[in-house]
Every structure is written in structure tokens, then in C-alpha cells.
mmCIF file of C-alpha atoms in Angstrom:
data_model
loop_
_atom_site.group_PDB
_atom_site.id
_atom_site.type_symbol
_atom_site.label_atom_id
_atom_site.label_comp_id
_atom_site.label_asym_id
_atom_site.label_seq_id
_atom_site.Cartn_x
_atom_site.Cartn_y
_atom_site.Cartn_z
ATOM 1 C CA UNK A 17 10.701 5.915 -1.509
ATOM 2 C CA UNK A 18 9.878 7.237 -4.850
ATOM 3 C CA UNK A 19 12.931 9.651 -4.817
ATOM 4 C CA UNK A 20 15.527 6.847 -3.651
ATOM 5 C CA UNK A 21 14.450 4.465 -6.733
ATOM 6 C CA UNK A 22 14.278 7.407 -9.264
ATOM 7 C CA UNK A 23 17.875 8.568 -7.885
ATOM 8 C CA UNK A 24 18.803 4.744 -8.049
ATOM 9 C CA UNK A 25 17.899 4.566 -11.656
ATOM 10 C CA UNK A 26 19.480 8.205 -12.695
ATOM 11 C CA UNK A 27 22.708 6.772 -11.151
ATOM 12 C CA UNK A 28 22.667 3.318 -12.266
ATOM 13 C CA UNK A 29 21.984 4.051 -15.985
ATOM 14 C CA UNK A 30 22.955 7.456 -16.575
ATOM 15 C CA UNK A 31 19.372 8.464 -17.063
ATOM 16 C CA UNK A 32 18.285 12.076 -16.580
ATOM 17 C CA UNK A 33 14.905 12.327 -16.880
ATOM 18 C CA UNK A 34 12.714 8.766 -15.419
ATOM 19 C CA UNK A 35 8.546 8.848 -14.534
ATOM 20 C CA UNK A 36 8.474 7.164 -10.876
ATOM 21 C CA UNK A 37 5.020 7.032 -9.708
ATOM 22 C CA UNK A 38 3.322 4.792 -6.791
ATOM 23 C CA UNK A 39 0.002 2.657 -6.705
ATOM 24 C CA UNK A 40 -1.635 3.639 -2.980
ATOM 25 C CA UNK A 41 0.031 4.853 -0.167
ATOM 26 C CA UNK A 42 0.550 3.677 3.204
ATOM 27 C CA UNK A 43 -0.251 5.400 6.572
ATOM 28 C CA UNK A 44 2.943 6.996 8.166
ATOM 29 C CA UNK A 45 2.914 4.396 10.910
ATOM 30 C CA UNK A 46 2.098 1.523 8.237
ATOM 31 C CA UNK A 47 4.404 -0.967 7.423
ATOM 32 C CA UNK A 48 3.995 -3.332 3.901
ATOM 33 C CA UNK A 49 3.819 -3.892 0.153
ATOM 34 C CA UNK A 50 3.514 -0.401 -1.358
ATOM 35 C CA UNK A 51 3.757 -0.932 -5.648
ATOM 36 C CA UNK A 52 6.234 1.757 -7.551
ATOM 37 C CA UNK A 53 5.534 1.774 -11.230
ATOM 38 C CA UNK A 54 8.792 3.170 -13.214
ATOM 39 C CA UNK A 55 8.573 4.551 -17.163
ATOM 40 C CA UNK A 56 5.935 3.253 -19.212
ATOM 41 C CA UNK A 57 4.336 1.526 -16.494
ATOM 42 C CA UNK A 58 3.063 4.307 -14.433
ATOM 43 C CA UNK A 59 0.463 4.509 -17.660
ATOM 44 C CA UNK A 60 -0.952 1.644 -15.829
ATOM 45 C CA UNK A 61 -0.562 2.440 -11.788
ATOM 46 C CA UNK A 62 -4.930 2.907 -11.983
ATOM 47 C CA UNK A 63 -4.740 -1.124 -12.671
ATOM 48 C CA UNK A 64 -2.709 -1.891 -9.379
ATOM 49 C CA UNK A 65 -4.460 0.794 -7.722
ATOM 50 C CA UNK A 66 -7.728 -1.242 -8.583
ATOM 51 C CA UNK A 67 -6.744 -4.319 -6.789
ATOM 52 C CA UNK A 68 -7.892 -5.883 -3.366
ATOM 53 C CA UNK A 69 -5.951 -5.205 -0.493
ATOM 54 C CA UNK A 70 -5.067 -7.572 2.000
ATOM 55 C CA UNK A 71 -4.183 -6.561 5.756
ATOM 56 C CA UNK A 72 -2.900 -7.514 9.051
ATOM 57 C CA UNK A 73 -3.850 -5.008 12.349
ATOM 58 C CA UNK A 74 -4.067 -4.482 15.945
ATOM 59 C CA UNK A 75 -6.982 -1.995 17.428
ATOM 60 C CA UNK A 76 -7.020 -1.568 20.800
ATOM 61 C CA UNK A 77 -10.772 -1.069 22.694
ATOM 62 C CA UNK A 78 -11.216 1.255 25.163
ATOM 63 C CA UNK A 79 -9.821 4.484 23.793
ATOM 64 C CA UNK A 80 -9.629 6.469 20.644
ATOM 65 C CA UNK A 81 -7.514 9.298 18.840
ATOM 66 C CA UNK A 82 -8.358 11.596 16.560
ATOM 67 C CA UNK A 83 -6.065 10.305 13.375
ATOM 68 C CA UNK A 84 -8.327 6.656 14.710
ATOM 69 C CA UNK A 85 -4.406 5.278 15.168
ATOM 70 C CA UNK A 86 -1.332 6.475 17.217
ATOM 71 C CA UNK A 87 -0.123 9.207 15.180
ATOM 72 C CA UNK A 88 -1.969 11.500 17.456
ATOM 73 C CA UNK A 89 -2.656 11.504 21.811
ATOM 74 C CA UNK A 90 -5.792 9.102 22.677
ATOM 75 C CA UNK A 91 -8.437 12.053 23.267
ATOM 76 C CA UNK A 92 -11.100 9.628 24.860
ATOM 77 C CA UNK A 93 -10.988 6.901 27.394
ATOM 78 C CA UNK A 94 -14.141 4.432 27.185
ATOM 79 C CA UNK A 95 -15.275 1.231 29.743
ATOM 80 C CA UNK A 96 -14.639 -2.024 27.442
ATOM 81 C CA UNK A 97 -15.239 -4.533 30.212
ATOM 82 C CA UNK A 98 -18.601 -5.504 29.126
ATOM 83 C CA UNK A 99 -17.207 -6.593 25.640
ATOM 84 C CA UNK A 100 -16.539 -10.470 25.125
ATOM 85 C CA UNK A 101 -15.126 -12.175 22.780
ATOM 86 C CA UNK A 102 -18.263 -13.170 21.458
ATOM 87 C CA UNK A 103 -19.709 -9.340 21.100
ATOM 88 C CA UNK A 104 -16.341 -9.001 19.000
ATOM 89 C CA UNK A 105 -16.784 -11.844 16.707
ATOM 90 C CA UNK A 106 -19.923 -11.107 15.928
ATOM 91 C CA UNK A 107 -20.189 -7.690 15.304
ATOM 92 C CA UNK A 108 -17.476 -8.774 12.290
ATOM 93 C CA UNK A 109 -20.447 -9.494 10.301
ATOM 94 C CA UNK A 110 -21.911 -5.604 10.208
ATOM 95 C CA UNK A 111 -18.566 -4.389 8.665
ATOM 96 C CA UNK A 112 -18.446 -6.955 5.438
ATOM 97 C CA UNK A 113 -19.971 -6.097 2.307
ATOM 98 C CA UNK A 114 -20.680 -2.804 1.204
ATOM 99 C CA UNK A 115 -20.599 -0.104 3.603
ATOM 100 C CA UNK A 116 -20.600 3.551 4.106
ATOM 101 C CA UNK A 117 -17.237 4.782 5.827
ATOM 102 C CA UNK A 118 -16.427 8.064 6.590
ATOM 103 C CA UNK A 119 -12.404 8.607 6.272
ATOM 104 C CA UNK A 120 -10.012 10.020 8.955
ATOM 105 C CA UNK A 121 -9.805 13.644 8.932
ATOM 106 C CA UNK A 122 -5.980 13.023 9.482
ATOM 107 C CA UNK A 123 -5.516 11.698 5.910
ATOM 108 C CA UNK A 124 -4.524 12.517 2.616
ATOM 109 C CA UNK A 125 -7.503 13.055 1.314
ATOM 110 C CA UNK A 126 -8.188 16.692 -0.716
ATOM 111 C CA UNK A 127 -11.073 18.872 0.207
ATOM 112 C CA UNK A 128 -10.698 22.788 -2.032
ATOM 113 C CA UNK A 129 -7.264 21.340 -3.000
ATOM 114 C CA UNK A 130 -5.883 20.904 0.426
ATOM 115 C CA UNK A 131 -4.755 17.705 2.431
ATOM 116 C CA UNK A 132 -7.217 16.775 5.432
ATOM 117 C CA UNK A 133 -4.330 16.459 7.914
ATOM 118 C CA UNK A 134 -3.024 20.013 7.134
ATOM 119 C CA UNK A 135 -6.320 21.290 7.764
ATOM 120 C CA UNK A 136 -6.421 18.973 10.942
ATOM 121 C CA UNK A 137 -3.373 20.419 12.611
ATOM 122 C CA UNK A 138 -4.669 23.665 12.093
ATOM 123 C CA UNK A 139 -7.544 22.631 14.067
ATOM 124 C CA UNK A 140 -10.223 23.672 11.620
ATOM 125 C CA UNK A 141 -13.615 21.438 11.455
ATOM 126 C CA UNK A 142 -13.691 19.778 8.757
ATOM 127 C CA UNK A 143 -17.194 17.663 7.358
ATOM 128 C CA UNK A 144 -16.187 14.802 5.461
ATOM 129 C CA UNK A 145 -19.101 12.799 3.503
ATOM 130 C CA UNK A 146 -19.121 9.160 3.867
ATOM 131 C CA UNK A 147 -17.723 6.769 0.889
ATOM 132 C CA UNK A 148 -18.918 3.579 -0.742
ATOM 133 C CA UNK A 149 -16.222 0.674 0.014
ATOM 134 C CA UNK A 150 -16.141 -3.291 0.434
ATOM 135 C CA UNK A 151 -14.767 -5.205 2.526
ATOM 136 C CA UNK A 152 -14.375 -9.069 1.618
ATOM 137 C CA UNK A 153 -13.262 -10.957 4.808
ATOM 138 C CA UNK A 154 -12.566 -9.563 8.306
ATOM 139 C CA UNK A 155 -11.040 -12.524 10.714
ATOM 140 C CA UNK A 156 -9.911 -11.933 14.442
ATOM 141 C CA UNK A 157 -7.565 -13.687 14.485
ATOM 142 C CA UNK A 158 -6.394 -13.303 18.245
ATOM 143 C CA UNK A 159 -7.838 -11.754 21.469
ATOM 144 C CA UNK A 160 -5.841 -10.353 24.414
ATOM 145 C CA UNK A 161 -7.843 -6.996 25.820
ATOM 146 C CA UNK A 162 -7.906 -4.693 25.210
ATOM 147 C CA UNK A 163 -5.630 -5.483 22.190
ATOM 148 C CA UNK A 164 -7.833 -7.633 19.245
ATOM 149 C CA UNK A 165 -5.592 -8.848 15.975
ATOM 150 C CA UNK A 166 -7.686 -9.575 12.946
ATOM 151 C CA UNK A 167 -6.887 -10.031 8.853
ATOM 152 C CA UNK A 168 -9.044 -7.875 6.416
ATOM 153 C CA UNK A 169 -9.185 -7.939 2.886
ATOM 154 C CA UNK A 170 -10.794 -4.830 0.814
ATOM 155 C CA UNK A 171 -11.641 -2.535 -1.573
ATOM 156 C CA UNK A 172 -9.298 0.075 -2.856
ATOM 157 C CA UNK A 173 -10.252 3.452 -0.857
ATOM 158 C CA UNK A 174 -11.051 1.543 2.427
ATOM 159 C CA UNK A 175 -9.745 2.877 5.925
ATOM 160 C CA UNK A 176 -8.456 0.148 8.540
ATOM 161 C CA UNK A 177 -8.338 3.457 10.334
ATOM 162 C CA UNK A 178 -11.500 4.488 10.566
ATOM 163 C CA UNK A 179 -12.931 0.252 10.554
ATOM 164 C CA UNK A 180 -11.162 0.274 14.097
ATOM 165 C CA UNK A 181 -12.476 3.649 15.432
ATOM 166 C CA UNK A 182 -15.924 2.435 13.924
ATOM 167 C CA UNK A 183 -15.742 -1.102 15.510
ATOM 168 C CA UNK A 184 -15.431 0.339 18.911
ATOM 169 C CA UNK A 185 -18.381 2.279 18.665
ATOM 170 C CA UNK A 186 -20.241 -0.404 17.973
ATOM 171 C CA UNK A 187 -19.495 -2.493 21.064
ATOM 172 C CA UNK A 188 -20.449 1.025 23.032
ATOM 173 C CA UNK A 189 -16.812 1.760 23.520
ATOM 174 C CA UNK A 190 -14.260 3.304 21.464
ATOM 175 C CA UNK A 191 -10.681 1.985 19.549
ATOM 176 C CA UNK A 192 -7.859 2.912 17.581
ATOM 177 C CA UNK A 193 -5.705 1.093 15.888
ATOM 178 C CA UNK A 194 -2.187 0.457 17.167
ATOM 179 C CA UNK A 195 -0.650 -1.871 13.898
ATOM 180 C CA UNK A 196 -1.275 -2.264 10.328
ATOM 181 C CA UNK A 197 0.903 -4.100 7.764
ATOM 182 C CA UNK A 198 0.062 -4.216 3.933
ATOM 183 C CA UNK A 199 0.488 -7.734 3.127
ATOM 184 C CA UNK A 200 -1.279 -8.157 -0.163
ATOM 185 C CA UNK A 201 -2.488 -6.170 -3.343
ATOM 186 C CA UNK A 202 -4.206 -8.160 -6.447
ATOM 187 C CA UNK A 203 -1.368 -11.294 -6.662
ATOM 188 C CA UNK A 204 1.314 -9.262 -5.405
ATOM 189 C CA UNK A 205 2.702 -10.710 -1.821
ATOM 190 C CA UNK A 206 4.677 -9.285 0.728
ATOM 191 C CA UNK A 207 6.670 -12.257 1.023
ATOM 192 C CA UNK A 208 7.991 -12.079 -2.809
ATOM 193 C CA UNK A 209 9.838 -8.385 -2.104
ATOM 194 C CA UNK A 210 12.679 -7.277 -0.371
ATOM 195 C CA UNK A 211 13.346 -4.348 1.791
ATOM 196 C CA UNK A 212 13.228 -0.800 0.690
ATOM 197 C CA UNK A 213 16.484 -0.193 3.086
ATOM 198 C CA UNK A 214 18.653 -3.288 1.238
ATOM 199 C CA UNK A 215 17.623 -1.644 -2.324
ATOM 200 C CA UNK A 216 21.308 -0.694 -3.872
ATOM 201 C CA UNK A 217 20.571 -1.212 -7.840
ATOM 202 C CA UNK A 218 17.932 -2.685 -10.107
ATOM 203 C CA UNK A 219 18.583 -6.243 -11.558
ATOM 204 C CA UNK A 220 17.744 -7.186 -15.451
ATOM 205 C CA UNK A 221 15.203 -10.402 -14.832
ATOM 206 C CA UNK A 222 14.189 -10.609 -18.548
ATOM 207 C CA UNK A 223 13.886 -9.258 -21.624
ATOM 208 C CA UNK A 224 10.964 -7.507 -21.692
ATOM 209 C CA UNK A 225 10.711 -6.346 -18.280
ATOM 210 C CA UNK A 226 13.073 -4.953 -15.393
ATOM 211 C CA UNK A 227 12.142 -6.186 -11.832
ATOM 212 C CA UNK A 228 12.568 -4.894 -8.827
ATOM 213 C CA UNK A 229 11.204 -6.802 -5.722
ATOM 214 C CA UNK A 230 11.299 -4.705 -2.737
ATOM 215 C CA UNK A 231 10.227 -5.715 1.384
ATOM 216 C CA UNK A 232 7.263 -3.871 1.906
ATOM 217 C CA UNK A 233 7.791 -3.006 -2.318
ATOM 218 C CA UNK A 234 7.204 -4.681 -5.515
ATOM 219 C CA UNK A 235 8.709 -2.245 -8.448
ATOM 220 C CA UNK A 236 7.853 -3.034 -11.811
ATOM 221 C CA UNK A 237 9.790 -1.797 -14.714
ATOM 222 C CA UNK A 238 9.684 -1.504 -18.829
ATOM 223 C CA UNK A 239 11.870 0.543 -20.293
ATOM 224 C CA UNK A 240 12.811 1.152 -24.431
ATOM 225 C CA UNK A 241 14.600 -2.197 -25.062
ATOM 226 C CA UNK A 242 17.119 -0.728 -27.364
ATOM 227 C CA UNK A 243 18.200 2.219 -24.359
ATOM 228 C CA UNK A 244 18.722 -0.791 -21.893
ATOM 229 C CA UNK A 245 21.246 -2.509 -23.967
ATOM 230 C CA UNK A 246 22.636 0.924 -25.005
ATOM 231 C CA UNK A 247 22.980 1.911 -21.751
ATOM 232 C CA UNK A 248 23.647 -1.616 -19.440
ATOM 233 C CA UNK A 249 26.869 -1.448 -22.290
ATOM 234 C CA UNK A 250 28.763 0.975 -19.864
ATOM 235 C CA UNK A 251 28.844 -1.455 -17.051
ATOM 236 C CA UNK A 252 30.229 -4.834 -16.572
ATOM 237 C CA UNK A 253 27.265 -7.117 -16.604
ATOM 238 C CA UNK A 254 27.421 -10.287 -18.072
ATOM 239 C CA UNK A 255 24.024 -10.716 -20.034
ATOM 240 C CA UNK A 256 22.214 -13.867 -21.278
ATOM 241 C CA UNK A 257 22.347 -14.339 -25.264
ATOM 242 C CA UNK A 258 19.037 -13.789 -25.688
ATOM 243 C CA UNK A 259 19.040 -10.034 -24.202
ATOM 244 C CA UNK A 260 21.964 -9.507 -26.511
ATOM 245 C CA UNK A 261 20.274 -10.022 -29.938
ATOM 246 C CA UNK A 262 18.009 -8.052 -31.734
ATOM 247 C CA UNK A 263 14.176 -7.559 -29.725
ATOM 248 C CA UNK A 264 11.553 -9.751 -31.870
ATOM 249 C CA UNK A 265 8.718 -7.808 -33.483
ATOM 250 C CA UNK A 266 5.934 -10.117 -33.312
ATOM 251 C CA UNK A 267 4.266 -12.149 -30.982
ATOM 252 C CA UNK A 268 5.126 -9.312 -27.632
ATOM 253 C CA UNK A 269 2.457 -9.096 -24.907
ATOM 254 C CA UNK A 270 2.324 -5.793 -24.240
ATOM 255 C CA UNK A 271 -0.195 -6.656 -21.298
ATOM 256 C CA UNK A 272 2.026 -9.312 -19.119
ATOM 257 C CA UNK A 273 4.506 -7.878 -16.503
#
């Protein structure tokens, strides 16, 4: 993702060298909002990175991987039977709040300056000490064993992962989970971006800033004003008077997007 934009923007504007950074990953099976921060705004990707994050999953009880999802073969097989729906809803209330989660070992995590999941495939052992996160609202939202759906909101740092290979072991069984979708960081919704696969160039929105909404995106641009106009002059676009005349000095928010 972060190449096609920063090839995008070399392209579009004739610019050789552009900063293209992102605020938080997704999983490789993920879908979502991810947040790309483009020139002078990757000084500020730790303030996105900062924000809550709202999810959508799908765990499934009764078995579990060792990446907790299905990037890997289900390695266990565990009885869920005795679970109701009423075990499930309840046990909700242990995983809010503060609490101590240890992440996958398939993740990109660094231990002696080397990814988890490369030391995972080489089937090392690897001891990873639990981590400090919060978790502000976990709903089920729908039941249909052994498949459970559910909404989470959290900290930044927080594994669904490792919430759904922890929930089944605490309802004596075992999960993994089988969907996540990113739908929310801070203020910044899913349902305001477009996809990454429609992205073809980057539109002016106003004078300060260049936006980019992407599906399962949100860019968020500021470039040097004066190289905008300077280079937006070798195309055809047809701009509004007031991104024609000369920036104002006074009165600029450097803080608002």
C-alpha cells in the first residue's frame, strides 16, 4: 500500500523524493481502515497511532492455531459443547479493562531485532512477556457455534488475535479467529474511505490540506503550498480562486487536518 501511493504521488506530481509512512498495521488476513500519513504528516503518525481502535470479528470455539487465526493449520481440536450462550456472554466481562495479553508469536513484533513470525517459521521457541492493554467494549453480537461475532473497541497494541485464542481457554476449550475488519481509529470511519484497489490519483480538497480517502484507507496529506501550485500548473486542473492566490500568513492551524 505504501509503495502504490508513494508511486502515485511521484507520478502524479513529478515528485522524486516523498516520506510515506503508515499509522498501525493490519494482520495479513485483516481487512479495514489502515491510516497512511504522506510528507509532513508522518511527523505526526504517533498521534493516529495513539487512537482507539474499533473492530468487527469472528472466532470460532473448538479449535486453535498457532498464529490464534487462519494464517496457519488448526493444531488442536477441543469439546465446546458444554459452552452456552450464556458462559459466552459472560465471560465478556473478564476481558474489559486493563489486562495482561501476551501477543501471537506469529506477529510483527521484534525480539534481538528480528520479527516473531520469522522466528516462528523457523520453529524456534520463542518466550514472549505479557503487555499492558485496554479494552473498552466487547459485544457479541451474534451466536451460531461454533462461530461467535462480536464488536471490540481498544487500546493501541491490543491483539483480537490472541483475545480469541484467550477467550476459548476460558470456557475450557480453545478458538481462533476466522474474521477481523478494522472499522474505526480515533474519528476516522471506514465508511468515509474508498478502496485501496479504485485509488488512481490524489484529489486537491482544500487549501491547506490534500485528502485522500481510501476503503479500508484514510490518507492524509500537507505538502509546501507554494510546490502544489508550482507543480498542479503542469496539469489541466481547474482550481478554485482561493487556491490560486497567494497562501495567508496569519491565522493557519497548523494542528487541524
Amino acid at each position: 500500500v505504501v509503495k502504490k501511493i508513494r508511486t502515485i504521488l511521484r507520478t502524479q506530481y513529478a515528485i522524486k523524493k516523498i516520506k510515506v509512512g503508515h499509522a498501525g498495521t493490519l494482520d495479513p488476513l485483516a481487512t479495514g481502515l489502515l491510516i497512511l500519513c504522506v510528507g509532513k504528516m508522518t511527523k505526526n503518525i504517533y498521534k493516529f497511532q495513539e487512537l482507539e481502535k474499533e473492530y468487527y470479528g469472528c472466532m470460532k470455539l473448538g479449535s486453535s492455531t498457532p498464529s490464534y487465526d487462519l494464517e496457519t493449520e488448526i493444531d488442536n481440536v477441543y469439546c465446546y459443547k458444554h459452552i452456552t450462550k450464556e458462559m459466552i456472554y459472560q465471560k465478556t466481562k473478564n476481558f474489559c479493562g486493563k489486562i495482561l495479553q501476551s501477543p501471537p508469536i506469529y506477529s510483527a513484533l521484534k525480539k534481538n531485532g528480528v520479527r516473531l513470525y520469522e522466528k516462528a517459521r523457523k520453529g524456534e521457541k520463542i518466550k514472549i512477556e505479557p503487555r499492558k492493554v485496554e479494552v473498552f467494549k466487547f459485544e457479541i453480537t451474534k451466536i451460531e457455534f461454533p462461530n461467535v461475532y462480536f464488536n471490540i473497541t481498544c487500546s493501541k497494541g491490543t491483539y483480537i488475535r490472541s483475545i480469541a485464542n484467550d477467550f476459548g481457554k476460558s470456557l475450557n476449550s480453545g478458538a481462533h479467529l476466522t474474521e477481523l475488519c478494522r472499522r474505526r481509529i480515533g474519528n476516522y470511519n471506514l465508511n468515509n474511505a474508498i478502496n485501496i484497489n479504485t485509488v488512481k490519483n490524489i484529489e486537491l480538497i482544500n487549501q491547506w490540506t490534500i485528502w485522500f480517502f481510501i476503503s479500508y484507507i484514510w490518507l492524509l496529506f500537507e505538502f509546501n503550498f507554494t510546490m502544489i501550485k508550482r507543480k498542479l500548473s503542469q496539469f489541466n486542473f481547474d482550481l478554485p480562486n482561493e487556491l490560486l492566490a497567494d497562501r495567508p500568513t496569519k491565522n493557519r492551524d497548523e494542528s487541524k487536518l
